[in-house]
Amino acid sequence: MKKLFFSAAVLFGFGISIQSCGDSDNQWNEYEEWRKANNVWYAEMQAKTNADGTPFYTLVQPEWYPESGLLIHYFNDRSETAANLQPLITSQVTVKYKGYLYDGSGFDSTTVASDSVRTFLLAETIVGWQVALTQMHVGDSCEIIVPYTMGYGYQGSTSSTGAVAIPPYSALRFNIGLKDIPAYEIP
């Protein structure tokens, strides 16, 4: 009897894993055009240059995540904020931001909120934000381009109503200002 139960459990688990793989393959195909358009856009942003021919964005690949590929462009003079604190991944940060899909569609912004800033634990954000914000000092503002692998990945994100807010395989653009670090390190 135990063998029968064990065999049934293994077959059920195998069936679930095959179903999951099938759903993933269907999603890969379903979002093929979107995924390709996002990848092309990311490559265009990576190749973007200033008028003098220098790169517009800096490619950031921290030691702790060398396969990452975050693009960042600062709007402020960083020498003026160099002495200010930089957050750790374990910090609580206060930011002002706007988020866009590759096609320019906005999906989230602090300008909608009455206080126009949000405070949260950096460790609870997407990897792209963790990489970008740990490079910033309080007072810095920048634009970042986040590849889907450092954003919401192949799953995307849904709104509180259950609608797709960020489709799977979305490269994202954020304008971010680091306003404060209310708690430098939260265990």
mmCIF file of C-alpha atoms in Angstrom:
data_model
loop_
_atom_site.group_PDB
_atom_site.id
_atom_site.type_symbol
_atom_site.label_atom_id
_atom_site.label_comp_id
_atom_site.label_asym_id
_atom_site.label_seq_id
_atom_site.Cartn_x
_atom_site.Cartn_y
_atom_site.Cartn_z
ATOM 1 C CA MET A 1 0.000 0.000 0.000
ATOM 2 C CA LYS A 2 2.863 2.387 0.844
ATOM 3 C CA LYS A 3 4.459 1.677 -2.548
ATOM 4 C CA LEU A 4 1.183 2.471 -4.308
ATOM 5 C CA PHE A 5 0.795 5.741 -2.395
ATOM 6 C CA PHE A 6 4.434 6.679 -3.048
ATOM 7 C CA SER A 7 4.100 5.846 -6.758
ATOM 8 C CA ALA A 8 0.920 7.922 -7.026
ATOM 9 C CA ALA A 9 2.599 10.866 -5.281
ATOM 10 C CA VAL A 10 5.625 10.687 -7.609
ATOM 11 C CA LEU A 11 3.395 10.521 -10.700
ATOM 12 C CA PHE A 12 1.314 13.460 -9.440
ATOM 13 C CA GLY A 13 4.474 15.533 -8.834
ATOM 14 C CA PHE A 14 5.824 14.578 -12.251
ATOM 15 C CA GLY A 15 2.535 15.611 -13.861
ATOM 16 C CA ILE A 16 2.598 18.977 -12.095
ATOM 17 C CA SER A 17 6.198 19.610 -13.210
ATOM 18 C CA ILE A 18 5.340 18.770 -16.832
ATOM 19 C CA GLN A 19 2.307 21.075 -16.645
ATOM 20 C CA SER A 20 4.504 23.864 -15.246
ATOM 21 C CA CYS A 21 7.041 23.423 -18.029
ATOM 22 C CA GLY A 22 4.279 23.500 -20.593
ATOM 23 C CA ASP A 23 2.860 26.743 -19.160
ATOM 24 C CA SER A 24 6.338 28.287 -19.192
ATOM 25 C CA ASP A 25 6.854 27.273 -22.824
ATOM 26 C CA ASN A 26 3.445 28.691 -23.760
ATOM 27 C CA GLN A 27 4.281 31.960 -22.004
ATOM 28 C CA TRP A 28 7.663 32.106 -23.769
ATOM 29 C CA ASN A 29 5.846 31.800 -27.090
ATOM 30 C CA GLU A 30 2.930 34.034 -26.108
ATOM 31 C CA TYR A 31 5.259 36.918 -25.227
ATOM 32 C CA GLU A 32 7.767 36.303 -28.035
ATOM 33 C CA GLU A 33 7.198 39.606 -29.854
ATOM 34 C CA TRP A 34 7.110 41.577 -26.592
ATOM 35 C CA ARG A 35 10.291 39.869 -25.368
ATOM 36 C CA LYS A 36 12.144 40.543 -28.622
ATOM 37 C CA ALA A 37 11.038 44.202 -28.686
ATOM 38 C CA ASN A 38 12.221 44.644 -25.080
ATOM 39 C CA ASN A 39 15.589 43.051 -25.857
ATOM 40 C CA VAL A 40 16.071 45.298 -28.909
ATOM 41 C CA TRP A 41 15.167 48.375 -26.868
ATOM 42 C CA TYR A 42 17.586 47.405 -24.087
ATOM 43 C CA ALA A 43 20.391 46.984 -26.668
ATOM 44 C CA GLU A 44 19.533 50.408 -28.143
ATOM 45 C CA MET A 45 19.704 52.004 -24.693
ATOM 46 C CA GLN A 46 23.032 50.309 -24.024
ATOM 47 C CA ALA A 47 24.400 51.747 -27.305
ATOM 48 C CA LYS A 48 22.998 55.267 -26.690
ATOM 49 C CA THR A 49 25.669 57.994 -26.673
ATOM 50 C CA ASN A 50 25.994 61.626 -25.649
ATOM 51 C CA ALA A 51 26.657 64.320 -28.264
ATOM 52 C CA ASP A 52 30.421 63.903 -27.728
ATOM 53 C CA GLY A 53 30.218 60.162 -28.467
ATOM 54 C CA THR A 54 30.667 58.962 -24.878
ATOM 55 C CA PRO A 55 28.206 56.379 -23.544
ATOM 56 C CA PHE A 56 25.008 57.877 -22.140
ATOM 57 C CA TYR A 57 24.550 55.004 -19.678
ATOM 58 C CA THR A 58 27.098 53.278 -17.492
ATOM 59 C CA LEU A 59 26.840 49.493 -17.338
ATOM 60 C CA VAL A 60 26.787 48.438 -13.677
ATOM 61 C CA GLN A 61 27.821 44.896 -12.777
ATOM 62 C CA PRO A 62 28.609 44.641 -9.048
ATOM 63 C CA GLU A 63 30.956 41.954 -7.768
ATOM 64 C CA TRP A 64 28.104 40.206 -5.971
ATOM 65 C CA TYR A 65 26.122 39.936 -9.235
ATOM 66 C CA PRO A 66 28.672 39.963 -12.093
ATOM 67 C CA GLU A 67 26.232 38.600 -14.703
ATOM 68 C CA SER A 68 23.924 41.587 -14.181
ATOM 69 C CA GLY A 69 23.568 44.342 -16.720
ATOM 70 C CA LEU A 70 21.948 47.419 -15.216
ATOM 71 C CA LEU A 71 22.289 50.684 -17.147
ATOM 72 C CA ILE A 72 22.475 53.908 -15.130
ATOM 73 C CA HIS A 73 22.676 57.606 -16.029
ATOM 74 C CA TYR A 74 22.987 60.213 -13.270
ATOM 75 C CA PHE A 75 21.215 63.561 -13.593
ATOM 76 C CA ASN A 76 23.123 65.310 -10.807
ATOM 77 C CA ASP A 77 26.762 66.172 -10.212
ATOM 78 C CA ARG A 78 27.852 63.203 -8.121
ATOM 79 C CA SER A 79 30.773 65.094 -6.615
ATOM 80 C CA GLU A 80 28.206 67.128 -4.669
ATOM 81 C CA THR A 81 26.698 64.004 -3.059
ATOM 82 C CA ALA A 82 29.859 61.879 -2.717
ATOM 83 C CA ALA A 83 30.082 62.470 1.054
ATOM 84 C CA ASN A 84 26.455 61.437 1.646
ATOM 85 C CA LEU A 85 25.408 57.974 2.844
ATOM 86 C CA GLN A 86 24.930 55.073 0.448
ATOM 87 C CA PRO A 87 22.355 52.429 1.369
ATOM 88 C CA LEU A 88 23.090 48.788 1.978
ATOM 89 C CA ILE A 89 20.725 46.121 0.692
ATOM 90 C CA THR A 90 19.555 45.839 4.315
ATOM 91 C CA SER A 91 18.730 49.579 4.521
ATOM 92 C CA GLN A 92 15.357 51.224 4.592
ATOM 93 C CA VAL A 93 15.265 53.872 1.846
ATOM 94 C CA THR A 94 13.008 56.768 0.913
ATOM 95 C CA VAL A 95 12.762 57.409 -2.817
ATOM 96 C CA LYS A 96 10.845 59.354 -5.391
ATOM 97 C CA TYR A 97 10.413 57.531 -8.702
ATOM 98 C CA LYS A 98 8.533 56.936 -11.928
ATOM 99 C CA GLY A 99 8.494 53.571 -13.705
ATOM 100 C CA TYR A 100 7.981 52.976 -17.419
ATOM 101 C CA LEU A 101 7.791 50.023 -19.789
ATOM 102 C CA TYR A 102 10.046 50.038 -22.847
ATOM 103 C CA ASP A 103 7.276 51.602 -24.954
ATOM 104 C CA GLY A 104 6.965 54.607 -22.615
ATOM 105 C CA SER A 105 3.838 53.402 -20.802
ATOM 106 C CA GLY A 106 3.970 54.390 -17.143
ATOM 107 C CA PHE A 107 3.118 51.707 -14.589
ATOM 108 C CA ASP A 108 4.006 53.181 -11.187
ATOM 109 C CA SER A 109 4.955 56.533 -9.744
ATOM 110 C CA THR A 110 5.283 58.302 -6.425
ATOM 111 C CA THR A 111 3.732 61.401 -7.969
ATOM 112 C CA VAL A 112 0.360 59.655 -7.653
ATOM 113 C CA ALA A 113 0.767 59.412 -3.877
ATOM 114 C CA SER A 114 0.016 62.428 -1.726
ATOM 115 C CA ASP A 115 3.413 62.399 0.007
ATOM 116 C CA SER A 116 5.250 61.900 -3.311
ATOM 117 C CA VAL A 117 7.886 59.576 -1.781
ATOM 118 C CA ARG A 118 7.878 55.948 -0.683
ATOM 119 C CA THR A 119 9.858 54.272 2.054
ATOM 120 C CA PHE A 120 10.664 50.555 2.002
ATOM 121 C CA LEU A 121 13.344 47.962 2.692
ATOM 122 C CA LEU A 122 15.728 47.816 -0.233
ATOM 123 C CA ALA A 123 16.032 44.022 0.114
ATOM 124 C CA GLU A 124 12.315 43.716 -0.727
ATOM 125 C CA THR A 125 12.648 45.358 -4.146
ATOM 126 C CA ILE A 126 13.605 43.994 -7.547
ATOM 127 C CA VAL A 127 17.291 43.194 -8.045
ATOM 128 C CA GLY A 128 17.678 46.129 -10.458
ATOM 129 C CA TRP A 129 16.733 48.560 -7.698
ATOM 130 C CA GLN A 130 19.059 46.825 -5.238
ATOM 131 C CA VAL A 131 21.975 47.235 -7.642
ATOM 132 C CA ALA A 132 21.126 50.837 -8.591
ATOM 133 C CA LEU A 133 20.361 52.187 -5.128
ATOM 134 C CA THR A 134 23.460 50.663 -3.528
ATOM 135 C CA GLN A 135 25.462 52.656 -6.115
ATOM 136 C CA MET A 136 23.705 55.918 -5.197
ATOM 137 C CA HIS A 137 24.248 58.480 -2.434
ATOM 138 C CA VAL A 138 21.441 60.374 -0.698
ATOM 139 C CA GLY A 139 20.618 63.271 -3.018
ATOM 140 C CA ASP A 140 21.457 61.429 -6.260
ATOM 141 C CA SER A 141 18.903 61.126 -9.027
ATOM 142 C CA CYS A 142 19.257 58.931 -12.052
ATOM 143 C CA GLU A 143 17.611 56.996 -14.819
ATOM 144 C CA ILE A 144 18.095 53.242 -14.816
ATOM 145 C CA ILE A 145 17.338 50.630 -17.450
ATOM 146 C CA VAL A 146 16.585 47.261 -15.880
ATOM 147 C CA PRO A 147 16.684 44.114 -18.042
ATOM 148 C CA TYR A 148 13.844 41.681 -17.371
ATOM 149 C CA THR A 149 16.244 39.304 -15.605
ATOM 150 C CA MET A 150 16.774 41.958 -12.915
ATOM 151 C CA GLY A 151 13.133 43.085 -12.860
ATOM 152 C CA TYR A 152 10.002 40.950 -12.777
ATOM 153 C CA GLY A 153 11.467 38.221 -14.994
ATOM 154 C CA TYR A 154 9.380 35.736 -16.906
ATOM 155 C CA GLN A 155 6.482 36.135 -14.459
ATOM 156 C CA GLY A 156 5.770 39.843 -14.790
ATOM 157 C CA SER A 157 3.690 41.587 -12.170
ATOM 158 C CA THR A 158 -0.011 42.081 -11.596
ATOM 159 C CA SER A 159 -1.854 45.014 -10.076
ATOM 160 C CA SER A 160 -4.011 44.781 -6.972
ATOM 161 C CA THR A 161 -6.987 44.137 -9.288
ATOM 162 C CA GLY A 162 -5.255 41.118 -10.833
ATOM 163 C CA ALA A 163 -4.642 42.823 -14.192
ATOM 164 C CA VAL A 164 -1.194 42.519 -15.752
ATOM 165 C CA ALA A 165 0.658 45.690 -14.772
ATOM 166 C CA ILE A 166 4.076 44.609 -16.047
ATOM 167 C CA PRO A 167 4.082 41.894 -18.717
ATOM 168 C CA PRO A 168 6.596 39.039 -18.505
ATOM 169 C CA TYR A 169 10.032 39.708 -20.076
ATOM 170 C CA SER A 170 9.732 43.484 -19.596
ATOM 171 C CA ALA A 171 12.799 45.703 -19.588
ATOM 172 C CA LEU A 172 12.000 48.663 -17.343
ATOM 173 C CA ARG A 173 13.039 52.301 -17.161
ATOM 174 C CA PHE A 174 12.950 54.154 -13.851
ATOM 175 C CA ASN A 175 13.728 57.727 -12.896
ATOM 176 C CA ILE A 176 14.791 57.491 -9.249
ATOM 177 C CA GLY A 177 15.783 60.027 -6.616
ATOM 178 C CA LEU A 178 17.255 58.733 -3.349
ATOM 179 C CA LYS A 179 15.853 61.107 -0.728
ATOM 180 C CA ASP A 180 16.811 59.517 2.584
ATOM 181 C CA ILE A 181 17.982 56.413 4.439
ATOM 182 C CA PRO A 182 15.748 56.333 7.556
ATOM 183 C CA ALA A 183 17.286 53.066 8.811
ATOM 184 C CA TYR A 184 20.800 52.275 7.622
ATOM 185 C CA GLU A 185 20.799 48.589 8.484
ATOM 186 C CA ILE A 186 17.791 46.519 9.458
ATOM 187 C CA PRO A 187 18.649 42.927 10.418
#
